[in-house]
Amino acid sequence: MASVLSRRLGKRSLLGARISAPPLLGDGVLVTTQVSSLQPELSKASSPLASYEEQAEESTNQNQNWLALQPGQKVYVFYNGQENAGLVDHHDPMSNEVKVLLLEHGFHICRKAKEVRLAEVQIPPLPALEMDHATPTTMGYSTVPVAMEQCPTTAPIATASAPRSVSRNIDVPKRKSDAAVDMDEMMAAMVLTSLSCSPVVQSPPNSDTSIPVSQAACDVWKESGDMSDGGSSTTSGHWSGGSGISTPSPPHSEASPKYTSEAFSSPRADDGFETDSDPFVFEEPAPRKRKNSVKVMYKCLWPSCGKVLRSIVGIKRHVKTQHLGDGANSDQRKREEDFYYTEMQVKEEAPPEPTGTVASPPSESSPIIIQQAPPKPETLVPEQATPLEPPLASSALSQSAPSSFWHIQADHAYQALPSIQIPVSPHIFTSISWAAATSTIPTLSPVRSRSLSFSEQQQQPPPILKSHLIVASPPRAPSGTRKVRGEAKKCRKVYGIEHRDQWCTACRWKKACQRFLD
DNA sequence: AGTGCCGGGAG
DNA sequence: CTCCCGGCACT
């Protein structure tokens, strides 16, 4: 995960370079040598650098010559048919010409950047930065034009400080262009990211690095709230979803209050994930940062509504009153509301962004659902289905049978069930988390059998069907989950034990017969 | 006793 | 996941 992110960051911009360069090369170290020696271990240590390396490599092709052409840099140029050592006096990025002071001759010549060969193979510490942004490039040289006027003087100076010049040039960014800000933010993010990989060092470096850019960093967390949020939540959705799902769903509803409060009040994921490896560790910083500047809002998901409210209560009321109507079946309504709003993280100062945060983190929305979904699954599915498709005329029955179920072929239904049920729930719940959807699955089984029987019933007298279905669920509760024994003939009766191979699969497996449904 | 099928185990 | 079966509820 960390690597993914870092890769992503790396590609987006070169902050990686920015980050590592100043601290690493800052002190007049000869970039050429230093960097190369540092890089191996650095790249090992943190992925950001690795991506930086990629960048550097990529960049070498196009920018090989000029990107490192800093004033004072030692280069070779052809003059009078032979290669002469010289120092870069000025490199004009626009014309891509380089003014070089020939050491042997003591005067300047202009050469195309292509014709200039670097004295050493340099790994541009920051140049990567420049290649992405024209501004930085120009900026890096912003002082040069002045110096150019005084070429003679500049050159010697440059010579003296040649080794330094590169790094000096590199960590100049004093101005705060947008790009720079971005980079800072990204840089902070990356530093935090990479640092978070090593728990030991985690906190100290964190604070150190983030201090200068704390504000920016905050913004990053907020800005990329989508990204990191979405990313982390997406992933956390997977992780927590995975772990959450694996645990039995009943307990969920029991522990719901705890769950919910955790999810809402303190989004920090570290509590639960302490012992987990990188991915989880990585998540720590984000929630913390976010906690300060982001607040939770609730958005109505009702088509063409999009109302955003601050309180969960408010949104529920809104959904209930505005969209669901205060029906008699308040119990259903109560749960139904939950599916028509989504939690979203909103920057405190900014108004809720509909698009960015709409994708509500599954891991966070699930608690809501779980919290409030009392163990009464029958209504769950139907209720969800109703808004999506106009209520069917045939009353409670049709409501309780999602259309998807109807297409199940009786004979294969048993086998098809697992695959059908699962896809159906997410479809219905749309933005609802898998965890939630999954948690309902077990309890859904009753529905399954009912709807299945319904498909069978379509060929049979409706009255029976109706009564059966309506009565079915209540009676079942007292008698456990046992299905009422059907009257229809079953495979066993029809084919006999001797023709067991002709039984439907379910019958063979001693499951509810799918061929002769009641 | 016969039947239907849930829950769960084995591979 | 498929396949199987113990064991229970019901007839």
Coordinates of C-alpha atoms (C1' of nucleotides) in Angstrom, one line a residue:
Chain A
M1 CA 0.0 0.0 0.0
A2 CA 2.6 2.4 1.0
S3 CA 4.4 1.6 -2.1
V4 CA 1.4 2.2 -4.2
L5 CA 0.8 5.5 -2.7
S6 CA 4.4 6.5 -3.0
R7 CA 4.4 5.4 -6.5
R8 CA 1.4 7.5 -7.2
L9 CA 2.9 10.4 -5.5
G10 CA 6.1 10.0 -7.2
K11 CA 4.5 10.1 -10.6
R12 CA 2.3 12.9 -9.8
S13 CA 5.1 15.1 -8.9
L14 CA 8.7 15.0 -7.9
L15 CA 8.3 16.1 -4.4
G16 CA 10.3 13.0 -3.6
A17 CA 13.2 14.8 -5.0
R18 CA 12.4 17.9 -3.2
I19 CA 12.1 16.2 0.1
S20 CA 15.2 14.2 -0.1
A21 CA 17.4 16.7 -1.7
P22 CA 17.6 19.5 0.7
P23 CA 18.3 17.5 3.8
L24 CA 20.5 15.1 2.1
L25 CA 22.5 17.2 -0.2
G26 CA 22.0 20.4 1.5
D27 CA 25.4 21.0 2.8
G28 CA 27.4 21.7 -0.1
V29 CA 28.0 18.1 -0.7
L30 CA 29.1 17.3 -4.1
V31 CA 25.9 16.2 -5.6
T32 CA 27.4 13.9 -8.1
T33 CA 29.1 11.6 -5.8
Q34 CA 27.1 12.0 -2.7
V35 CA 23.9 11.3 -4.3
S36 CA 25.0 8.2 -6.0
S37 CA 26.3 6.8 -2.9
L38 CA 23.3 7.7 -0.9
Q39 CA 20.8 6.5 -3.3
P40 CA 21.2 2.8 -2.9
E41 CA 20.4 2.8 0.7
L42 CA 17.9 5.5 0.5
S43 CA 16.0 3.8 -2.2
K44 CA 16.0 0.8 0.0
A45 CA 14.8 2.7 2.9
S46 CA 11.9 4.5 1.3
S47 CA 10.0 4.0 -1.8
P48 CA 9.6 7.7 -2.5
L49 CA 13.2 7.8 -3.4
A50 CA 12.8 4.9 -5.6
S51 CA 10.2 6.8 -7.6
Y52 CA 12.5 9.7 -7.7
E53 CA 15.0 7.5 -9.2
E54 CA 12.7 6.5 -11.9
Q55 CA 12.0 10.1 -12.5
A56 CA 15.6 10.8 -12.8
E57 CA 16.1 8.1 -15.2
E58 CA 13.3 9.1 -17.3
S59 CA 14.4 12.6 -17.3
T60 CA 17.9 11.9 -18.3
N61 CA 16.9 11.3 -21.8
Q62 CA 15.3 14.5 -22.6
N63 CA 17.0 16.7 -20.1
Q64 CA 20.2 15.0 -19.8
N65 CA 22.2 17.9 -20.9
W66 CA 20.6 21.0 -19.7
L67 CA 18.8 19.9 -16.6
A68 CA 21.9 19.9 -14.6
L69 CA 23.5 22.8 -16.2
Q70 CA 23.8 25.1 -13.3
P71 CA 26.1 28.0 -13.3
G72 CA 29.5 27.0 -12.2
Q73 CA 29.0 23.4 -13.3
K74 CA 31.8 21.7 -14.9
V75 CA 31.2 20.6 -18.5
Y76 CA 32.9 19.8 -21.6
V77 CA 32.3 21.5 -24.9
F78 CA 33.8 21.3 -28.2
Y79 CA 35.8 24.3 -29.3
N80 CA 38.2 24.3 -32.1
G81 CA 37.6 20.7 -32.8
Q82 CA 38.5 19.6 -29.4
E83 CA 36.8 19.1 -26.2
N84 CA 37.5 21.7 -23.6
A85 CA 36.6 21.8 -20.0
G86 CA 34.6 24.7 -19.0
L87 CA 32.2 26.0 -16.4
V88 CA 28.7 26.7 -17.1
D89 CA 28.1 30.3 -16.9
H90 CA 24.5 30.5 -17.9
H91 CA 22.1 28.2 -19.4
D92 CA 19.2 29.7 -21.2
P93 CA 16.4 27.2 -21.0
M94 CA 14.4 29.0 -23.7
S95 CA 16.9 28.8 -26.5
N96 CA 18.5 25.9 -24.8
E97 CA 21.9 27.5 -25.2
V98 CA 24.6 27.4 -22.7
K99 CA 27.1 29.9 -22.1
V100 CA 30.3 28.2 -21.0
L101 CA 33.4 29.7 -19.6
L102 CA 36.3 27.8 -21.2
L103 CA 38.8 27.2 -18.5
E104 CA 41.7 26.8 -20.8
H105 CA 40.9 29.8 -22.8
G106 CA 39.4 32.1 -20.3
F107 CA 36.5 33.2 -22.3
H108 CA 33.0 32.4 -22.9
I109 CA 31.4 30.6 -25.7
C110 CA 27.8 29.7 -26.4
R111 CA 26.8 26.3 -27.2
K112 CA 23.6 24.4 -27.6
A113 CA 22.8 22.5 -24.6
K114 CA 23.0 19.3 -26.6
E115 CA 26.6 20.0 -27.4
V116 CA 27.6 20.4 -23.9
R117 CA 28.7 17.3 -22.1
L118 CA 28.6 17.1 -18.4
A119 CA 31.9 16.5 -16.7
E120 CA 30.4 13.9 -14.6
V121 CA 27.3 11.9 -14.8
Q122 CA 25.2 13.7 -12.4
I123 CA 22.1 12.5 -10.9
P124 CA 20.0 15.6 -10.8
P125 CA 18.9 16.1 -7.3
L126 CA 16.1 18.3 -8.1
P127 CA 16.2 18.8 -11.7
A128 CA 13.4 16.4 -11.9
L129 CA 11.5 19.1 -10.2
E130 CA 12.4 21.4 -13.0
M131 CA 11.4 19.3 -15.8
D132 CA 7.9 19.0 -14.5
H133 CA 7.4 22.7 -14.0
A134 CA 8.6 25.3 -16.2
T135 CA 8.4 27.8 -13.4
P136 CA 10.9 26.2 -11.2
T137 CA 13.3 26.0 -14.0
T138 CA 13.1 29.6 -14.7
M139 CA 13.2 30.3 -11.1
G140 CA 16.2 28.3 -10.5
Y141 CA 17.9 30.6 -12.9
S142 CA 16.1 33.7 -11.9
T143 CA 19.2 35.2 -10.5
V144 CA 21.4 34.2 -13.3
P145 CA 20.5 36.9 -15.8
V146 CA 21.9 39.4 -13.4
A147 CA 25.0 37.4 -12.9
M148 CA 25.4 37.1 -16.6
E149 CA 26.1 40.6 -17.0
Q150 CA 29.1 40.0 -14.9
C151 CA 30.1 36.8 -16.4
P152 CA 33.8 37.1 -15.6
T153 CA 33.2 37.6 -11.9
T154 CA 30.5 35.0 -11.7
A155 CA 32.6 32.4 -13.3
P156 CA 35.4 32.4 -10.8
I157 CA 33.0 32.4 -7.9
A158 CA 31.1 29.6 -9.4
T159 CA 34.3 27.7 -9.9
A160 CA 35.2 28.1 -6.3
S161 CA 31.9 26.9 -5.2
A162 CA 31.3 24.6 -8.0
P163 CA 30.4 21.6 -5.9
R164 CA 28.0 23.7 -3.9
S165 CA 26.4 25.4 -6.7
V166 CA 24.3 22.6 -7.6
S167 CA 22.8 21.9 -4.3
R168 CA 22.5 25.6 -3.6
N169 CA 20.7 26.0 -6.7
I170 CA 18.5 23.2 -5.8
D171 CA 17.3 24.1 -2.5
V172 CA 16.6 27.6 -3.4
P173 CA 12.9 27.5 -3.4
K174 CA 12.2 30.5 -1.4
R175 CA 9.2 31.7 -3.3
K176 CA 6.0 30.0 -2.9
S177 CA 4.5 29.4 -6.2
D178 CA 1.6 27.2 -6.4
A179 CA 3.7 24.5 -7.6
A180 CA 6.0 24.9 -4.7
V181 CA 3.1 24.7 -2.3
D182 CA 1.9 21.6 -3.9
M183 CA 5.3 20.1 -3.7
D184 CA 5.6 21.0 -0.1
E185 CA 2.4 19.3 0.6
M186 CA 3.2 16.3 -1.4
M187 CA 6.6 16.3 0.2
A188 CA 5.2 16.3 3.6
A189 CA 2.8 13.6 2.7
M190 CA 5.6 11.5 1.3
V191 CA 7.8 12.0 4.2
L192 CA 5.1 11.1 6.6
T193 CA 4.3 8.2 4.4
S194 CA 7.8 6.9 4.2
L195 CA 8.5 7.6 7.8
S196 CA 5.4 5.8 9.0
C197 CA 6.9 2.7 7.6
S198 CA 9.3 2.5 10.5
P199 CA 7.4 2.7 13.6
V200 CA 10.4 3.5 15.7
V201 CA 11.2 6.7 14.0
Q202 CA 7.8 7.5 13.3
S203 CA 6.8 10.2 15.7
P204 CA 10.0 12.3 15.9
P205 CA 10.6 12.7 12.2
N206 CA 7.0 13.2 11.7
S207 CA 6.8 16.3 13.7
D208 CA 10.1 17.5 12.5
T209 CA 9.3 17.3 8.9
S210 CA 5.8 18.4 9.1
I211 CA 6.4 21.5 11.1
P212 CA 7.6 23.7 8.3
V213 CA 4.7 22.6 6.2
S214 CA 2.3 21.8 8.8
Q215 CA -0.3 24.0 7.3
A216 CA 0.3 22.7 3.9
A217 CA 0.4 19.3 5.2
C218 CA -2.9 19.7 6.7
D219 CA -4.3 20.9 3.5
V220 CA -2.9 17.9 1.8
W221 CA -4.7 15.6 4.1
K222 CA -7.7 17.5 3.5
E223 CA -7.3 18.1 -0.2
S224 CA -6.3 14.6 -0.9
G225 CA -9.0 13.7 1.5
D226 CA -10.6 12.2 -1.4
M227 CA -7.5 10.5 -2.4
S228 CA -6.1 9.5 0.8
D229 CA -9.4 9.3 2.4
G230 CA -10.9 7.4 -0.4
G231 CA -7.7 5.5 -0.8
S232 CA -7.4 4.7 2.8
S233 CA -11.0 4.1 3.3
T234 CA -11.3 2.1 0.2
T235 CA -8.5 0.1 1.3
S236 CA -9.5 0.2 4.8
G237 CA -12.8 -0.8 3.5
H238 CA -11.1 -3.9 2.2
W239 CA -9.1 -4.4 5.3
S240 CA -11.6 -3.7 7.8
G241 CA -14.2 -5.0 5.5
G242 CA -12.3 -8.2 5.3
S243 CA -11.8 -8.5 8.9
G244 CA -15.2 -7.2 9.7
I245 CA -16.9 -9.5 7.4
S246 CA -15.1 -12.4 8.5
T247 CA -16.4 -11.9 11.9
P248 CA -19.9 -13.1 12.4
S249 CA -22.5 -10.5 11.6
P250 CA -24.7 -10.9 14.6
P251 CA -22.1 -9.6 17.0
H252 CA -21.9 -6.5 14.9
S253 CA -25.3 -5.4 15.7
E254 CA -24.6 -6.1 19.3
A255 CA -21.5 -4.2 19.4
S256 CA -22.9 -1.6 17.1
P257 CA -22.9 1.3 19.6
K258 CA -19.2 0.9 20.2
Y259 CA -18.6 0.5 16.6
T260 CA -20.4 3.5 15.6
S261 CA -19.0 5.8 18.2
E262 CA -15.6 4.8 17.2
A263 CA -16.2 5.3 13.6
F264 CA -17.7 8.7 14.1
S265 CA -16.0 10.3 16.9
S266 CA -12.5 9.1 16.3
P267 CA -11.7 8.0 12.8
R268 CA -8.3 6.9 13.8
A269 CA -7.7 3.6 12.5
D270 CA -4.7 2.9 14.5
D271 CA -6.6 1.6 17.4
G272 CA -7.6 -1.5 15.7
F273 CA -4.6 -1.9 13.5
E274 CA -1.7 -1.4 15.7
T275 CA -0.4 -4.8 15.2
D276 CA -0.9 -4.8 11.5
S277 CA 1.7 -4.3 8.9
D278 CA 2.6 -1.4 6.7
P279 CA -0.7 -0.7 5.1
F280 CA -2.3 -0.1 8.4
V281 CA 0.5 1.7 9.9
F282 CA 0.4 4.0 7.0
E283 CA -3.1 4.9 7.7
E284 CA -2.4 6.4 11.0
P285 CA -1.3 9.8 10.0
A286 CA -4.1 10.5 7.7
P287 CA -7.0 10.1 10.2
R288 CA -5.1 12.1 12.8
K289 CA -4.5 15.0 10.5
R290 CA -7.9 14.8 9.2
K291 CA -9.4 14.9 12.6
N292 CA -8.5 18.5 13.1
S293 CA -9.6 20.0 10.0
V294 CA -12.4 17.8 8.7
K295 CA -15.8 17.4 9.9
V296 CA -18.4 14.9 9.2
M297 CA -21.4 15.8 7.3
Y298 CA -24.2 13.7 6.1
K299 CA -25.5 14.0 2.6
C300 CA -28.8 12.9 1.4
L301 CA -28.5 10.5 -1.4
W302 CA -32.0 10.7 -2.6
P303 CA -32.0 11.3 -6.3
S304 CA -31.8 15.0 -7.0
C305 CA -31.8 16.0 -3.4
G306 CA -28.3 16.1 -2.2
K307 CA -29.1 17.9 0.9
V308 CA -26.3 18.1 3.4
L309 CA -26.8 18.2 7.1
R310 CA -24.5 18.2 10.0
S311 CA -26.1 15.8 12.2
I312 CA -27.0 12.2 11.6
V313 CA -30.2 12.8 13.3
G314 CA -30.9 15.7 11.0
I315 CA -30.3 13.7 7.9
K316 CA -32.3 10.9 9.1
R317 CA -35.2 13.1 9.8
H318 CA -34.7 14.7 6.5
V319 CA -34.8 11.5 4.6
K320 CA -37.6 10.2 6.6
T321 CA -39.8 13.2 6.3
Q322 CA -38.9 14.5 2.9
H323 CA -38.4 11.3 1.0
L324 CA -39.8 8.4 2.8
G325 CA -42.7 10.0 4.4
D326 CA -43.7 9.3 7.9
G327 CA -45.2 6.0 7.2
A328 CA -47.0 3.9 9.7
N329 CA -44.2 1.4 9.5
S330 CA -41.8 3.5 11.4
D331 CA -39.6 0.6 12.1
Q332 CA -38.9 0.1 8.5
R333 CA -38.5 3.7 7.8
K334 CA -36.0 4.1 10.5
R335 CA -33.8 1.6 8.9
E336 CA -34.5 2.7 5.5
E337 CA -33.3 6.2 6.1
D338 CA -29.9 5.0 6.7
F339 CA -29.5 4.0 3.1
Y340 CA -30.3 7.4 1.7
Y341 CA -27.6 9.4 3.3
T342 CA -23.9 9.1 3.3
E343 CA -21.4 10.3 5.6
M344 CA -18.8 12.6 4.2
Q345 CA -15.7 14.3 5.4
V346 CA -15.8 18.0 4.8
K347 CA -13.2 20.6 5.1
E348 CA -14.3 22.8 7.9
E349 CA -14.0 26.0 6.0
A350 CA -15.2 24.7 2.7
P351 CA -18.7 23.7 1.8
P352 CA -19.3 20.0 1.3
E353 CA -18.1 18.9 -2.1
P354 CA -20.7 16.7 -3.7
T355 CA -18.5 14.9 -6.1
G356 CA -15.3 14.4 -4.3
T357 CA -16.6 12.9 -1.1
V358 CA -19.7 11.4 -2.3
A359 CA -18.0 8.1 -2.3
S360 CA -18.5 7.6 1.3
P361 CA -16.0 5.4 2.9
P362 CA -17.5 2.0 3.3
S363 CA -15.9 1.4 6.5
E364 CA -17.5 4.3 8.0
S365 CA -20.9 4.0 6.6
S366 CA -21.2 0.4 7.6
P367 CA -21.4 1.1 11.3
I368 CA -24.3 3.3 10.7
I369 CA -26.2 0.6 9.0
I370 CA -25.2 -2.0 11.4
Q371 CA -25.9 0.2 14.2
Q372 CA -29.5 0.7 13.4
A373 CA -30.4 -2.4 11.6
P374 CA -32.3 -4.5 14.1
P375 CA -32.4 -8.1 13.3
K376 CA -35.2 -7.9 10.9
P377 CA -33.9 -8.5 7.5
E378 CA -37.0 -9.2 5.6
T379 CA -37.8 -5.6 5.4
L380 CA -34.4 -4.6 4.6
V381 CA -34.2 -5.8 1.1
P382 CA -37.6 -4.8 0.0
E383 CA -37.3 -1.4 1.4
Q384 CA -34.2 -0.8 -0.5
A385 CA -35.7 -2.0 -3.6
T386 CA -38.8 0.1 -3.5
P387 CA -37.2 3.4 -4.3
L388 CA -35.2 2.0 -7.1
E389 CA -38.1 0.5 -8.8
P390 CA -41.6 1.7 -8.3
P391 CA -43.5 -0.2 -5.8
L392 CA -45.2 -3.2 -7.3
A393 CA -48.8 -3.3 -7.2
S394 CA -49.1 -6.7 -5.6
S395 CA -48.5 -5.5 -2.1
A396 CA -46.1 -6.7 0.5
L397 CA -45.4 -9.8 -1.4
S398 CA -44.0 -8.3 -4.5
Q399 CA -42.1 -5.8 -2.4
S400 CA -40.3 -8.5 -0.5
A401 CA -39.1 -10.1 -3.7
P402 CA -36.4 -8.3 -5.5
S403 CA -36.8 -8.7 -9.1
S404 CA -33.5 -10.4 -9.5
F405 CA -34.6 -13.3 -7.5
W406 CA -37.4 -14.0 -9.8
H407 CA -35.1 -15.0 -12.6
I408 CA -33.7 -17.9 -10.7
Q409 CA -34.3 -21.1 -12.3
A410 CA -35.8 -23.5 -9.9
D411 CA -33.6 -26.3 -10.6
H412 CA -30.4 -24.5 -10.3
A413 CA -31.5 -22.0 -7.9
Y414 CA -29.8 -23.7 -5.0
Q415 CA -26.5 -23.5 -6.7
A416 CA -27.1 -20.1 -8.1
L417 CA -28.1 -18.7 -4.8
P418 CA -24.7 -17.8 -3.4
S419 CA -23.7 -15.9 -6.5
I420 CA -27.0 -14.3 -6.9
Q421 CA -27.5 -13.1 -3.4
I422 CA -24.3 -11.5 -3.1
P423 CA -24.4 -9.4 -6.2
V424 CA -27.9 -8.4 -5.5
S425 CA -27.3 -6.8 -2.2
P426 CA -24.7 -4.4 -3.3
H427 CA -26.8 -3.5 -6.2
I428 CA -29.6 -2.6 -4.0
F429 CA -27.5 -0.9 -1.4
T430 CA -25.5 1.0 -4.0
S431 CA -23.4 3.1 -1.8
I432 CA -23.7 0.8 1.2
S433 CA -20.7 -0.9 2.3
W434 CA -20.0 -4.5 1.6
A435 CA -19.7 -5.2 5.2
A436 CA -23.2 -4.1 5.8
A437 CA -24.4 -5.8 2.7
T438 CA -22.7 -8.9 3.7
S439 CA -23.8 -8.8 7.2
T440 CA -27.3 -9.0 5.9
I441 CA -26.7 -12.0 3.8
P442 CA -27.0 -14.5 6.4
T443 CA -30.2 -13.1 7.6
L444 CA -31.3 -12.9 4.1
S445 CA -31.6 -16.5 3.6
P446 CA -35.1 -16.5 4.7
V447 CA -35.9 -14.1 2.0
R448 CA -34.1 -16.3 -0.4
S449 CA -36.3 -19.2 0.3
R450 CA -39.3 -17.1 0.2
S451 CA -38.5 -15.5 -3.1
L452 CA -37.6 -18.8 -4.5
S453 CA -40.8 -20.2 -3.5
F454 CA -42.4 -17.3 -5.1
S455 CA -40.9 -18.0 -8.4
E456 CA -42.4 -21.4 -8.1
Q457 CA -45.6 -19.9 -7.0
Q458 CA -46.0 -17.9 -10.1
Q459 CA -47.3 -21.1 -11.7
Q460 CA -49.5 -21.8 -8.8
P461 CA -52.6 -20.3 -7.2
P462 CA -51.7 -16.9 -5.9
P463 CA -53.7 -17.2 -2.7
I464 CA -51.6 -19.9 -1.4
L465 CA -48.6 -18.0 -2.2
K466 CA -49.7 -14.9 -0.5
S467 CA -50.7 -16.6 2.7
H468 CA -47.7 -18.6 2.7
L469 CA -45.4 -15.8 2.3
I470 CA -47.0 -13.5 4.7
V471 CA -47.3 -16.1 7.3
A472 CA -44.0 -17.6 6.6
S473 CA -41.7 -15.3 8.4
P474 CA -43.4 -14.9 11.7
P475 CA -44.0 -18.6 12.3
R476 CA -40.5 -19.3 11.4
A477 CA -39.1 -17.2 14.1
P478 CA -40.6 -19.2 17.0
S479 CA -39.7 -22.5 15.4
G480 CA -36.2 -21.5 14.9
T481 CA -35.1 -21.0 11.3
R482 CA -36.6 -24.2 10.2
K483 CA -38.5 -24.0 7.0
V484 CA -42.0 -25.2 7.1
R485 CA -42.2 -28.5 5.3
G486 CA -43.6 -28.2 1.9
E487 CA -46.4 -30.2 0.6
A488 CA -45.1 -30.6 -2.9
K489 CA -43.4 -33.7 -3.9
K490 CA -39.8 -33.7 -3.7
C491 CA -37.1 -35.3 -5.8
R492 CA -36.9 -38.2 -3.5
K493 CA -40.5 -39.0 -3.7
V494 CA -40.7 -38.4 -7.4
Y495 CA -37.6 -40.3 -8.5
G496 CA -37.1 -42.5 -5.5
I497 CA -33.9 -43.2 -3.8
E498 CA -32.8 -45.5 -6.5
H499 CA -32.7 -42.6 -8.9
R500 CA -30.9 -40.3 -6.7
D501 CA -28.9 -39.1 -9.6
Q502 CA -32.0 -37.6 -11.0
W503 CA -32.6 -35.5 -8.0
C504 CA -31.9 -31.9 -8.0
T505 CA -28.6 -31.0 -6.6
A506 CA -30.1 -29.6 -3.5
C507 CA -32.0 -32.8 -2.8
R508 CA -28.9 -34.8 -3.3
W509 CA -27.2 -32.7 -0.8
K510 CA -30.0 -32.9 1.6
K511 CA -30.8 -29.3 1.1
A512 CA -34.1 -27.7 0.3
C513 CA -35.3 -29.0 -2.9
Q514 CA -35.1 -26.5 -5.7
R515 CA -36.9 -28.5 -8.3
F516 CA -40.2 -29.0 -6.6
L517 CA -40.7 -26.0 -4.5
D518 CA -43.7 -25.7 -2.3
Chain B
dA1 C1' -40.2 -44.8 10.0
dG2 C1' -39.9 -41.7 6.3
dT3 C1' -39.0 -37.3 4.6
dG4 C1' -37.1 -32.6 4.2
dC5 C1' -33.5 -29.8 4.9
dC6 C1' -30.4 -26.9 8.2
dG7 C1' -25.9 -26.6 9.8
dG8 C1' -21.6 -27.8 9.3
dG9 C1' -17.5 -30.7 7.9
dA10 C1' -14.2 -32.5 4.3
dG11 C1' -11.6 -31.9 0.4
Chain C
dC1 C1' -16.6 -23.9 -3.9
dT2 C1' -18.8 -28.6 -4.3
dC3 C1' -20.2 -32.5 -2.1
dC4 C1' -21.7 -35.0 1.7
dC5 C1' -23.9 -36.2 6.0
dG6 C1' -25.5 -35.8 11.1
dG7 C1' -29.2 -34.8 13.1
dC8 C1' -33.4 -32.3 13.9
dA9 C1' -38.3 -31.2 12.7
dC10 C1' -42.0 -32.6 10.7
dT11 C1' -45.3 -36.0 8.6

